[in-house]
Tab-separated table of N, CA and C and ligand atoms in Angstrom:
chain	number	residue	atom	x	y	z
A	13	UNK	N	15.329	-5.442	13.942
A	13	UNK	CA	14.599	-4.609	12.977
A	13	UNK	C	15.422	-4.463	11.704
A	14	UNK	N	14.837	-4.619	10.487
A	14	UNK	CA	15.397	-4.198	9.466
A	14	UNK	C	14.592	-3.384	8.138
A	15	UNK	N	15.078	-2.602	7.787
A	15	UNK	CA	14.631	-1.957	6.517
A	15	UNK	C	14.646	-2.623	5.131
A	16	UNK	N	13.283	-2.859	4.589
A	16	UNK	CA	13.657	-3.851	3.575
A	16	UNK	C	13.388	-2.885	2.542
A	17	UNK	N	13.850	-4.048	1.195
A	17	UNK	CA	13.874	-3.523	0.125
A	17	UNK	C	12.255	-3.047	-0.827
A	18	UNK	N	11.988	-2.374	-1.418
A	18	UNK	CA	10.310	-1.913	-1.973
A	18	UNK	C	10.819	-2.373	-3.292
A	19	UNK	N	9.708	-3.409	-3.601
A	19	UNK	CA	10.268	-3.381	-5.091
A	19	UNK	C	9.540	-2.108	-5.798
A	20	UNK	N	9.592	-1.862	-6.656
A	20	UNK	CA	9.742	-0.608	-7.849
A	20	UNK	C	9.035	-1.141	-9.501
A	21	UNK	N	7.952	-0.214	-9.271
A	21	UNK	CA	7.260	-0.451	-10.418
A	21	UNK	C	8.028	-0.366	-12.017
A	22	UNK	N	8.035	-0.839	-12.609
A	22	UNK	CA	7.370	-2.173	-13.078
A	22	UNK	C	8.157	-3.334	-12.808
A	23	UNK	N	7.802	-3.991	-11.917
A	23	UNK	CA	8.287	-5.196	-11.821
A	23	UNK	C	7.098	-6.267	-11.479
A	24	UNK	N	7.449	-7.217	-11.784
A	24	UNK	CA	5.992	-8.595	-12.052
A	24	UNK	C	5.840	-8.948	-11.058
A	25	UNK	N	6.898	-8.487	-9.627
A	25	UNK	CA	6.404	-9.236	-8.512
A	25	UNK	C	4.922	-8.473	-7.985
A	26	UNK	N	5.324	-7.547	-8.418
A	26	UNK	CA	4.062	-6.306	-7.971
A	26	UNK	C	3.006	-6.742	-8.727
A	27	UNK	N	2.726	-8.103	-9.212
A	27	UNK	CA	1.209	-8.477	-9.680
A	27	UNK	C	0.638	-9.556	-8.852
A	28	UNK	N	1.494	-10.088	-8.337
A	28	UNK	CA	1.683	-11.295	-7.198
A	28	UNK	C	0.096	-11.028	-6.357
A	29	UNK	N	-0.410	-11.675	-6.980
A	29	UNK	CA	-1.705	-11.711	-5.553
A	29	UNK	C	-1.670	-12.872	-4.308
A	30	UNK	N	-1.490	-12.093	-2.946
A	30	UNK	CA	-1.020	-11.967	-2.020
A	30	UNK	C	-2.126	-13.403	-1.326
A	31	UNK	N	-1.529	-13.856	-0.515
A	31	UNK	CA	-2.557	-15.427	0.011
A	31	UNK	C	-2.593	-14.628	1.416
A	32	UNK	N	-4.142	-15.447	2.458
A	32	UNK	CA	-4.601	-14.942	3.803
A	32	UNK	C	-3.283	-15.331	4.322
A	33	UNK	N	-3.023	-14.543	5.768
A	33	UNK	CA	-2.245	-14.590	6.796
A	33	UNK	C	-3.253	-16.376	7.421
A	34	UNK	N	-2.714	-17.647	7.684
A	34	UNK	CA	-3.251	-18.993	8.354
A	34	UNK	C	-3.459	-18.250	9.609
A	35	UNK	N	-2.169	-18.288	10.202
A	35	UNK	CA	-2.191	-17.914	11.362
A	35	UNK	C	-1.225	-16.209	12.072
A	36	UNK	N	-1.383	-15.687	13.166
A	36	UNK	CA	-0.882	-14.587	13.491
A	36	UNK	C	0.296	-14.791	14.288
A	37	UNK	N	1.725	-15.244	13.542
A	37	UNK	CA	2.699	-15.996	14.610
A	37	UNK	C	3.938	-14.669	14.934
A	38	UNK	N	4.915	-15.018	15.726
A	38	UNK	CA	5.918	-14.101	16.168
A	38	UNK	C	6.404	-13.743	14.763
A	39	UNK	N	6.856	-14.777	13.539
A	39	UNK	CA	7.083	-14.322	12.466
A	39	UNK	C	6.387	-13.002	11.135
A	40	UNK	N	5.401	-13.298	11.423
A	40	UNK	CA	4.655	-12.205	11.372
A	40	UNK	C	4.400	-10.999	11.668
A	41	UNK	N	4.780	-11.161	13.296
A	41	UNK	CA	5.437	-9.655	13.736
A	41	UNK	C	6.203	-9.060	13.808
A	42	UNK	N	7.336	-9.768	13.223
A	42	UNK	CA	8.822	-9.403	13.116
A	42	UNK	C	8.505	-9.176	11.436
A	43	UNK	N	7.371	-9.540	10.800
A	43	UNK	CA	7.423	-8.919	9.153
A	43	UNK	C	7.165	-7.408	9.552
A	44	UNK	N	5.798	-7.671	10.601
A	44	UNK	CA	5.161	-5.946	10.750
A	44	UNK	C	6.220	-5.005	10.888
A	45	UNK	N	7.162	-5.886	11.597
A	45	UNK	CA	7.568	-4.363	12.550
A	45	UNK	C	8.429	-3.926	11.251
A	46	UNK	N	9.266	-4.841	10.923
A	46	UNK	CA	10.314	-4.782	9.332
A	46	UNK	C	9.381	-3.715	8.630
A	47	UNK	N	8.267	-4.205	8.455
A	47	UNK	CA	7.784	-3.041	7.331
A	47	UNK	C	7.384	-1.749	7.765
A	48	UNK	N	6.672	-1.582	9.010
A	48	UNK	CA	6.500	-0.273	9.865
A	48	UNK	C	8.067	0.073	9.566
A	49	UNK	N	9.079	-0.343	9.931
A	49	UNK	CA	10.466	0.584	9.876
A	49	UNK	C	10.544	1.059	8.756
A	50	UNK	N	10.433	0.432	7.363
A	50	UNK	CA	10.329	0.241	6.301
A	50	UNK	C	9.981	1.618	5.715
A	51	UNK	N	8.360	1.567	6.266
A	51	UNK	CA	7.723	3.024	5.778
A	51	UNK	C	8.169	4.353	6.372
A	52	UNK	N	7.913	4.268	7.399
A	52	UNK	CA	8.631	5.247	8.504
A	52	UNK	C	9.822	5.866	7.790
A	53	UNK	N	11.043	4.936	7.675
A	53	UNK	CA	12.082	5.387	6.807
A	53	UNK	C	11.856	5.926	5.661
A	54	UNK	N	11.041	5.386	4.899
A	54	UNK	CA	10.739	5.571	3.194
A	54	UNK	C	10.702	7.471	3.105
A	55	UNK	N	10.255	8.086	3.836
A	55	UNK	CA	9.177	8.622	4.797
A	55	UNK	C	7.785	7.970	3.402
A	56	UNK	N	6.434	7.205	4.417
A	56	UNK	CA	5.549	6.821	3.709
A	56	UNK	C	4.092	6.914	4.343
A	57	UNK	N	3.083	6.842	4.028
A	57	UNK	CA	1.852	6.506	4.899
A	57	UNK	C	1.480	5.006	4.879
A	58	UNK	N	1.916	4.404	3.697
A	58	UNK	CA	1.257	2.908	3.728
A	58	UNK	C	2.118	1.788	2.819
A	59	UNK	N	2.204	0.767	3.363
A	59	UNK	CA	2.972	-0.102	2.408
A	59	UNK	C	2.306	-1.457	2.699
A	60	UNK	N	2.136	-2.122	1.809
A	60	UNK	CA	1.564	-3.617	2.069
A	60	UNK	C	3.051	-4.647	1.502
A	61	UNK	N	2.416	-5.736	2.348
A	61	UNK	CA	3.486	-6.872	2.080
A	61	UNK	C	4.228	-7.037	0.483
A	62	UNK	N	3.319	-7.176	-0.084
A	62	UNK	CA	3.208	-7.368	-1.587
A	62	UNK	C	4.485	-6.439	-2.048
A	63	UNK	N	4.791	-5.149	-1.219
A	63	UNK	CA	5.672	-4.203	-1.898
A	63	UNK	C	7.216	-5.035	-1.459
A	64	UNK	N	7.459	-5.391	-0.447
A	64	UNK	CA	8.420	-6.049	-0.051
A	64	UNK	C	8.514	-7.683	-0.546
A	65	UNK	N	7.983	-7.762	-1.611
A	65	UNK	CA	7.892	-9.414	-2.129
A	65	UNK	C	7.871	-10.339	-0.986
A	66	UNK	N	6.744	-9.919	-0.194
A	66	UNK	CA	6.120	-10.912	0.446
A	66	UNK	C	4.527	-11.253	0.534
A	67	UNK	N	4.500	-12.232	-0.437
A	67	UNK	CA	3.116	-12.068	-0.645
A	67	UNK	C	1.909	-12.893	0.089
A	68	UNK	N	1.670	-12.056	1.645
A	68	UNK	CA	0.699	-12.584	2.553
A	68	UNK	C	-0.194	-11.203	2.755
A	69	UNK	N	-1.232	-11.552	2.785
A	69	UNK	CA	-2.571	-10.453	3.269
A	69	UNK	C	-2.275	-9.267	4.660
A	70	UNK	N	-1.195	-8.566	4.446
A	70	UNK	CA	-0.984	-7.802	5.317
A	70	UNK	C	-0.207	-6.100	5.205
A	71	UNK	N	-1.070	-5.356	5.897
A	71	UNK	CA	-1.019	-4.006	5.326
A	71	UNK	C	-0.373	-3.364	6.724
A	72	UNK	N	0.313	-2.341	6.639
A	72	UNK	CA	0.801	-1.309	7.375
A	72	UNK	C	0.298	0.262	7.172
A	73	UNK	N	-0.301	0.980	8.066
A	73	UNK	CA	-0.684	2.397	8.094
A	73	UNK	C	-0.568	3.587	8.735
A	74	UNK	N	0.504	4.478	7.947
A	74	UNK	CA	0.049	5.609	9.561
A	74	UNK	C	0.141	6.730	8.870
A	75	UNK	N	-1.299	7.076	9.067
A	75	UNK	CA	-1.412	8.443	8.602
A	75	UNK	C	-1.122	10.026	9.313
A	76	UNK	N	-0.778	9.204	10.529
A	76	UNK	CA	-1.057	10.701	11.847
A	76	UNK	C	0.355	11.246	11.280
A	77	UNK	N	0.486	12.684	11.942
A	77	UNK	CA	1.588	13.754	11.471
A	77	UNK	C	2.698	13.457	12.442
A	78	UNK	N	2.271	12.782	13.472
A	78	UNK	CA	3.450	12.059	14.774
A	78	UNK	C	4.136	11.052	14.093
A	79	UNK	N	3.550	10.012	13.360
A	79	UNK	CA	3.992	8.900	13.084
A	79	UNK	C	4.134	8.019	13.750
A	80	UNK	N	3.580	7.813	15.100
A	80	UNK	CA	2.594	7.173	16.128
A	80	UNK	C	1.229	6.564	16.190
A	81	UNK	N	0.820	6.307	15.082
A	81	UNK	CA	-0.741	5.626	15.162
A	81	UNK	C	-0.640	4.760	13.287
A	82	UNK	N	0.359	3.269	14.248
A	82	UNK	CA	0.332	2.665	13.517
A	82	UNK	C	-0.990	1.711	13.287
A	83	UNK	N	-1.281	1.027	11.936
A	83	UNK	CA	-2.319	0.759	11.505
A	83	UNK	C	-2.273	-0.077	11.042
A	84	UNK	N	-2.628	-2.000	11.584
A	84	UNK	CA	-2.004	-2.814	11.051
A	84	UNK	C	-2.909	-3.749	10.800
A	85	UNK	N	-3.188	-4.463	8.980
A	85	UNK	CA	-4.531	-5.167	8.403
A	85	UNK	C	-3.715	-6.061	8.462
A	86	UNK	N	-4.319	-7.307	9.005
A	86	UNK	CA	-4.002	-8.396	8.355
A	86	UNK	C	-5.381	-9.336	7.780
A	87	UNK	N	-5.511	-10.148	6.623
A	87	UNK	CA	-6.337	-10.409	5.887
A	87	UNK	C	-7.698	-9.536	5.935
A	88	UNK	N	-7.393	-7.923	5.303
A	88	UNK	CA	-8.592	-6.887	5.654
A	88	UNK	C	-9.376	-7.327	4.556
A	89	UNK	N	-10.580	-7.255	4.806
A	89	UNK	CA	-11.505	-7.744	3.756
A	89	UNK	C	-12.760	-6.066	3.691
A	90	UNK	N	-12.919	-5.526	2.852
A	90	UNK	CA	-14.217	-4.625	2.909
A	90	UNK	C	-15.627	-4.936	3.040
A	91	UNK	N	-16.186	-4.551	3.860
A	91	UNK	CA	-17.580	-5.066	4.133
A	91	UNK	C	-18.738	-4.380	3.935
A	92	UNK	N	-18.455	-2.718	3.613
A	92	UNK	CA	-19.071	-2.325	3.040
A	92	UNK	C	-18.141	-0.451	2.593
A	93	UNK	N	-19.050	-0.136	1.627
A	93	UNK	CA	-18.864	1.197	1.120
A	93	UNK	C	-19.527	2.163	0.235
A	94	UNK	N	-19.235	3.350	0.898
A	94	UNK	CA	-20.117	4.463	0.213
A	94	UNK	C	-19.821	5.594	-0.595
A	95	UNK	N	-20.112	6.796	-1.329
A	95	UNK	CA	-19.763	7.428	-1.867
A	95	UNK	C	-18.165	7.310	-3.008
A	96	UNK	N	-17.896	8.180	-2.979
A	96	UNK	CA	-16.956	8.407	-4.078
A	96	UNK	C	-15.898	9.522	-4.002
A	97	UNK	N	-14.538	9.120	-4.381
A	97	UNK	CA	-13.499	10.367	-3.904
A	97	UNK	C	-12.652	10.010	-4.831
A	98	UNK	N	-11.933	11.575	-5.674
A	98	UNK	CA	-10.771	11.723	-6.376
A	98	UNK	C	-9.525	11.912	-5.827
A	99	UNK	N	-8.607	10.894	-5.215
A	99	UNK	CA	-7.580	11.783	-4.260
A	99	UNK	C	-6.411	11.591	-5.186
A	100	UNK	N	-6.007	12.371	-4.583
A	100	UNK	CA	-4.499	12.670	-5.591
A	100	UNK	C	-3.358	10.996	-4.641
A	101	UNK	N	-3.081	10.305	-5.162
A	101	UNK	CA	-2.172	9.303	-4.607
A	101	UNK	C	-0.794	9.448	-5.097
A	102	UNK	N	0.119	8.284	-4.554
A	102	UNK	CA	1.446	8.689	-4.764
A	102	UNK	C	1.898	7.271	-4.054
A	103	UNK	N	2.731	6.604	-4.660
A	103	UNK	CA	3.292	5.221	-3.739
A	103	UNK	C	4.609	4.878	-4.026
A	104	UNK	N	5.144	4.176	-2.548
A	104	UNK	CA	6.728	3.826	-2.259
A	104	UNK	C	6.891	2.697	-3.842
A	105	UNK	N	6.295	2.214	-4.468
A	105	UNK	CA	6.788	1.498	-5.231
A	105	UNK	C	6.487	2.366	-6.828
A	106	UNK	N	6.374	3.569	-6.547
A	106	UNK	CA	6.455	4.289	-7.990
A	106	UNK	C	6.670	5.592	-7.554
A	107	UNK	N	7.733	5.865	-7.318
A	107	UNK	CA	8.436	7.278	-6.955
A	107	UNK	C	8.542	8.132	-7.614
A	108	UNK	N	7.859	9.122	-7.411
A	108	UNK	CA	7.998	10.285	-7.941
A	108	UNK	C	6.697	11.009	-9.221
A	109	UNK	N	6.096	9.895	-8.646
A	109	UNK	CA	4.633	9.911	-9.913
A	109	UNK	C	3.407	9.714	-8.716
A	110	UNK	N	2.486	11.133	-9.075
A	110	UNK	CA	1.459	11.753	-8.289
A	110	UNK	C	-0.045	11.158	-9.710
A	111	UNK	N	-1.153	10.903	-8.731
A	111	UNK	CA	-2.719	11.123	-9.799
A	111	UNK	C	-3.491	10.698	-8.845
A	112	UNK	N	-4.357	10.918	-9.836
A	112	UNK	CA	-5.952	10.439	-9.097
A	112	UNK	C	-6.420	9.421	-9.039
A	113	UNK	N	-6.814	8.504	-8.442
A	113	UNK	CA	-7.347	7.479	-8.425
A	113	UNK	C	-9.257	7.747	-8.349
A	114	UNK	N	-10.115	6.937	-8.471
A	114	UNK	CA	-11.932	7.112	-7.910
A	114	UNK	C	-11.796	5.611	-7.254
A	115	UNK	N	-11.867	6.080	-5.749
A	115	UNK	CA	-12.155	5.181	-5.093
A	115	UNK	C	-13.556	5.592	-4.244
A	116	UNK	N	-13.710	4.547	-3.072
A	116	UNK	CA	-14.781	5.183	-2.307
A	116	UNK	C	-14.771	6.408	-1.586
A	117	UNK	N	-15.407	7.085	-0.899
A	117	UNK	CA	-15.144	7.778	0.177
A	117	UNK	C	-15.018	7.328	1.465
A	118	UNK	N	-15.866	6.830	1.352
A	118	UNK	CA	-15.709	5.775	2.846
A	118	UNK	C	-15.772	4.526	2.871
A	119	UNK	N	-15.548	3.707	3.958
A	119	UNK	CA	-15.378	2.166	3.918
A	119	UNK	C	-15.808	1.724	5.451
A	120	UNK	N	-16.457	0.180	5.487
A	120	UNK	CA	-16.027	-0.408	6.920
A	120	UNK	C	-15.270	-1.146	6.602
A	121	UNK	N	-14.221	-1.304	7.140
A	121	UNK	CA	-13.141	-2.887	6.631
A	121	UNK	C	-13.097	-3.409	8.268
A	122	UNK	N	-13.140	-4.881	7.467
A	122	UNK	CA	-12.690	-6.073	8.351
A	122	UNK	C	-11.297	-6.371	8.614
A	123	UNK	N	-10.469	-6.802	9.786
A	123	UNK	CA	-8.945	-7.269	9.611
A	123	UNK	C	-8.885	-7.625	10.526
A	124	UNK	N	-7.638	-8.458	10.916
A	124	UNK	CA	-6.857	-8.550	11.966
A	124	UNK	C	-5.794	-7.819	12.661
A	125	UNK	N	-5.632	-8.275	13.771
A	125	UNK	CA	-4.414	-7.228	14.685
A	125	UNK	C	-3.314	-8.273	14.581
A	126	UNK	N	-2.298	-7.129	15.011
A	126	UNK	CA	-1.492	-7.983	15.627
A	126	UNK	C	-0.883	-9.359	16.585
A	127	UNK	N	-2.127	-9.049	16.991
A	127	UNK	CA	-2.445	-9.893	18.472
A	127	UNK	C	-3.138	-11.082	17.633
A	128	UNK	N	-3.673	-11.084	16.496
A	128	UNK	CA	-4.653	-12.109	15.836
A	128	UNK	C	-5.982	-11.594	16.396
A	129	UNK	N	-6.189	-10.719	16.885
A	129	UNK	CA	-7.770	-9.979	17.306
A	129	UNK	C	-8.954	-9.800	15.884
A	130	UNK	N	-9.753	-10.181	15.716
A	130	UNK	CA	-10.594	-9.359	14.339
A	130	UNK	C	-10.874	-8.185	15.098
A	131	UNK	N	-11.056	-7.303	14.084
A	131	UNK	CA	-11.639	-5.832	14.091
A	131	UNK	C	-12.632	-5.094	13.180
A	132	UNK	N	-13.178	-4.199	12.894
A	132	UNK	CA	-13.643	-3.355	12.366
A	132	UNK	C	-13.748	-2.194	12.428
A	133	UNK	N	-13.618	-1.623	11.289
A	133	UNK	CA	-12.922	-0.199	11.205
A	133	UNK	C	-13.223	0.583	10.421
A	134	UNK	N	-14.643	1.575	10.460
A	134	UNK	CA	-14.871	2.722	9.411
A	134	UNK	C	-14.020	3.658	9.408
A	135	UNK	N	-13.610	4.147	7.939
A	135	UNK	CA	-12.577	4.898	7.495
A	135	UNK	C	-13.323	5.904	6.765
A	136	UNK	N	-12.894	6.872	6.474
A	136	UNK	CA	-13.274	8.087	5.943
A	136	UNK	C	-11.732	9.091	4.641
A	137	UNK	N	-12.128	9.380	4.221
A	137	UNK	CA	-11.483	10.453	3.401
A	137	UNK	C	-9.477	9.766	3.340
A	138	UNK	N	-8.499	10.386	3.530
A	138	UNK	CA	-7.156	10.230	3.218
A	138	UNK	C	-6.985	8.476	3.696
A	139	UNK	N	-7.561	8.195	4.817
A	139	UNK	CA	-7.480	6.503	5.678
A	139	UNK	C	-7.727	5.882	4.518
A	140	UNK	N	-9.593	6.164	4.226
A	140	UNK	CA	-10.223	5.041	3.455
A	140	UNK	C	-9.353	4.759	1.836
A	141	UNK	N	-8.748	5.688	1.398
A	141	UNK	CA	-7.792	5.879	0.278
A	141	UNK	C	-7.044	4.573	0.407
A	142	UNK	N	-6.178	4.954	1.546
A	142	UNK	CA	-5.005	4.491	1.637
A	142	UNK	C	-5.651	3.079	1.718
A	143	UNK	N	-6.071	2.109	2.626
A	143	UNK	CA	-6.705	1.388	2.585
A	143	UNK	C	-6.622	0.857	1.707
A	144	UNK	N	-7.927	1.375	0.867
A	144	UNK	CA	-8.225	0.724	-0.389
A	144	UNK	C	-6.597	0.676	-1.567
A	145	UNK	N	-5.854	1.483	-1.718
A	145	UNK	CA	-4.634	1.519	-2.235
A	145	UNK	C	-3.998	0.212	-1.833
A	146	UNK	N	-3.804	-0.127	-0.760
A	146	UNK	CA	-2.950	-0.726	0.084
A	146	UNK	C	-3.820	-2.023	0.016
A	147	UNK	N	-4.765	-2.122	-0.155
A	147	UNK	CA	-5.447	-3.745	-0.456
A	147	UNK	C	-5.578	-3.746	-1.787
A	148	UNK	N	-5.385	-2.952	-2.986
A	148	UNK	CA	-5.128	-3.648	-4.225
A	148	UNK	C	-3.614	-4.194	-4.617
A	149	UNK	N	-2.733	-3.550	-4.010
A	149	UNK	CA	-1.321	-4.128	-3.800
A	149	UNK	C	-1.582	-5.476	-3.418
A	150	UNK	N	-2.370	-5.940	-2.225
A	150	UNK	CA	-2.419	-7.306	-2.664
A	150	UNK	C	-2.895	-8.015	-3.059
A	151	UNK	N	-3.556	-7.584	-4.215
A	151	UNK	CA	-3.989	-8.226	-5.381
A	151	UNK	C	-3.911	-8.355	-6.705
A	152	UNK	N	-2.458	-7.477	-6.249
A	152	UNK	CA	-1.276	-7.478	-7.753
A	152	UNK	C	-1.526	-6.224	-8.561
A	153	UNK	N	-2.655	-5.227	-7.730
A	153	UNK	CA	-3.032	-3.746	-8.729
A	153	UNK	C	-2.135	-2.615	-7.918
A	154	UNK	N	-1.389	-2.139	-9.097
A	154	UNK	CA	-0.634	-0.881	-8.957
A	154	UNK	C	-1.756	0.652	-9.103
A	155	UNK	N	-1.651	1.438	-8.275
A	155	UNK	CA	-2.386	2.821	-8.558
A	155	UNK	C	-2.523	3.032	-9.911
A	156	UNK	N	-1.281	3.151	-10.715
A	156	UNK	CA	-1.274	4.001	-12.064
A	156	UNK	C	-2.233	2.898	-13.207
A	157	UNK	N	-2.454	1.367	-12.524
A	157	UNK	CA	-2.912	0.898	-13.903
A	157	UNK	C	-4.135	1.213	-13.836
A	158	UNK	N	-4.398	1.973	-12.880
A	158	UNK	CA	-6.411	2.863	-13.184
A	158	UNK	C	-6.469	3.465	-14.310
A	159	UNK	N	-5.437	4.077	-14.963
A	159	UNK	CA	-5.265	5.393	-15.462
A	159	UNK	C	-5.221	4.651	-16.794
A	160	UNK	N	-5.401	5.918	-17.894
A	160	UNK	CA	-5.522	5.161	-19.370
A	160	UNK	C	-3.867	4.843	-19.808
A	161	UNK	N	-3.899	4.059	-21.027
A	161	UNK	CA	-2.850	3.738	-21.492
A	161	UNK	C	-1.428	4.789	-21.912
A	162	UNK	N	-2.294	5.983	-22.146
A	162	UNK	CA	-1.310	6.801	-22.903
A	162	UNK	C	-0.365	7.720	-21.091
A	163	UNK	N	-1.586	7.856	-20.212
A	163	UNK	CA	-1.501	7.998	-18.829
A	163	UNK	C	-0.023	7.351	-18.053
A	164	UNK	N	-0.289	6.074	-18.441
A	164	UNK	CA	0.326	4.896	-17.775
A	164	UNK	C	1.972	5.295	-18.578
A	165	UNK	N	1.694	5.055	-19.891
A	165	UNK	CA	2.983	5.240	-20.862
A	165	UNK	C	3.938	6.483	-20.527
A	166	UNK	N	3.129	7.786	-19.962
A	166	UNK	CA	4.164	8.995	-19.316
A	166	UNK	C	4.254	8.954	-18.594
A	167	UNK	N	4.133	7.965	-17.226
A	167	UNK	CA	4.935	7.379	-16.293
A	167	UNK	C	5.914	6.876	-15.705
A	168	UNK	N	5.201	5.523	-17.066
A	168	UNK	CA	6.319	4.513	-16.998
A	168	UNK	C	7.886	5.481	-17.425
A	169	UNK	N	7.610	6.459	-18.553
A	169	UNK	CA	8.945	7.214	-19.435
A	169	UNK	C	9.286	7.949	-18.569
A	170	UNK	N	8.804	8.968	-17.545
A	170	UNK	CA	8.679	9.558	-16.886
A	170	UNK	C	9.947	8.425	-15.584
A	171	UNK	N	9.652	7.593	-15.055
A	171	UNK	CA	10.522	6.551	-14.538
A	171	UNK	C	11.364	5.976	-14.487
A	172	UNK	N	11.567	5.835	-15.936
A	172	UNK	CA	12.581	5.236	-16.702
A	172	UNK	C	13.679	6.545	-17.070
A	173	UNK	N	13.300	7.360	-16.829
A	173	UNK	CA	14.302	8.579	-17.541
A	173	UNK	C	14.684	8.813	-15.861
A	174	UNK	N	14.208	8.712	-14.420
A	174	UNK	CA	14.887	9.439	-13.217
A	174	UNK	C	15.717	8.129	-12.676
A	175	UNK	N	15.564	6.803	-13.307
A	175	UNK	CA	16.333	5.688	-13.415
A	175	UNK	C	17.702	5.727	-13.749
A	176	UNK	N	17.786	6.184	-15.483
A	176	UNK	CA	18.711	6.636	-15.812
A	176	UNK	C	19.517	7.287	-15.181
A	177	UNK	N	18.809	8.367	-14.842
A	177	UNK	CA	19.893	9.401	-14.244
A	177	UNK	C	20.272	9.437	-12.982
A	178	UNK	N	20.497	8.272	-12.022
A	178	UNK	CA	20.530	8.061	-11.150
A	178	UNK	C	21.650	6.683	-11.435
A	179	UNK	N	21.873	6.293	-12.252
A	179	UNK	CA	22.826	4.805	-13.009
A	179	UNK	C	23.732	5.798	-13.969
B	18	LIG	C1	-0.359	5.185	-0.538
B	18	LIG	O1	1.832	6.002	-0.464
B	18	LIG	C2	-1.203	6.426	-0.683
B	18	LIG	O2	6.432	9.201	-4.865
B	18	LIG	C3	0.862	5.328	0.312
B	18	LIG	O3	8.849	9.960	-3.947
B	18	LIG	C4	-0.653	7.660	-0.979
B	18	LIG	O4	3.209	6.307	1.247
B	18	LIG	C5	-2.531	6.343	-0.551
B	18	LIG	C6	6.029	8.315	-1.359
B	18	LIG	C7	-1.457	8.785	-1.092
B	18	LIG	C8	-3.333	7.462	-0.655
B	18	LIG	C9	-2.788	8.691	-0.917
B	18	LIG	C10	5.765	8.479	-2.697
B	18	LIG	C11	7.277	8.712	-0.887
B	18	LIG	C12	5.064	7.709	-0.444
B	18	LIG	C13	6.710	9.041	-3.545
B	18	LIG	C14	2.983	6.477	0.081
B	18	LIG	C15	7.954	9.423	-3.061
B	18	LIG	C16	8.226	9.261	-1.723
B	18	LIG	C17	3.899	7.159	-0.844
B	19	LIG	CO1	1.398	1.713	-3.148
């Protein structure tokens, strides 16, 4: 097991759109488990490959308060969705910067297991968020670039100044 590195917004790898998982091999599960440790440690709810500059179709999730009900997409595709939700987000690759995103409220998503199993999986409220968060990562979209320019700009400064002071 190892704890890998998150890259950290702004960096270009974080635009990298992420290619399907071919196949579901032991290597693959030795990425999962790397990144389950990954988040767990971070303390996090969700991290996709893409954050660890590895760019294959595969997501990690656990929303429970145990940190026991891991949640693992591989090439999740959405198949359908309804309504509409403002949630306040927050991600391992932009620390320390909270907003809103409008995503759905709910979702069915398609994926794979671990095992290479397909599945399906209606999500609701904080899940369906994350989800959807966690599948624009691999498609090279960061949370904050929802947000308007001037939005984005007291972020980025906002980032760059807890950088500093940490160097
Ligand atoms: C994505 O985010 C998410 O700023 C997962 O200093 C978050 O795990 C989707 C974290 C909220 C929907 C709602 C963020 C940890 C963790 C920070 C995370 C931080 C430390 C973020
Ligand atoms: Co994120």
């Amino acid at each position: 097991m190892a704890i890998l590195k998150i890259l950290q917004y702004p960096d270009d790898r974080l635009h990298t759109v992420a290619v399907p998982v071919a196949k579901v091999t032991d290597k693959t599960r030795l990425l999962i488990k790397d990144m389950a440790e990954t988040m767990y440690a971070a303390p996090g709810i969700g991290l996709a490959a893409t954050q660890v500059d590895v760019h294959e179709r595969i997501i990690v999730i656990d929303i429970s308060e145990e940190h026991n009900q891991l949640l693992v997409l591989i090439n999740p595709e959405i198949v359908a969705n309804s309504g509409q939700s403002d949630y306040e987000e927050g991600c391992l690759s932009v620390p320390g910067i909270y907003g809103k995103v409008r995503r759905a409220e709910s979702i069915t998503v398609q994926a794979i297991d671990a095992d290479g199993k397909s599945f399906v999986l209606d999500a609701q409220g904080l899940l369906a968020v994350c989800i959807q968060h966690e599948m624009d990562h691999l498609v090279g979209k960061v949370f904050v670039e929802y947000w308007s320019a001037l939005k984005q700009a007291r972020a980025l400064a906002k980032l760059k100044k807890k950088q500093r002071s940490i160097m």
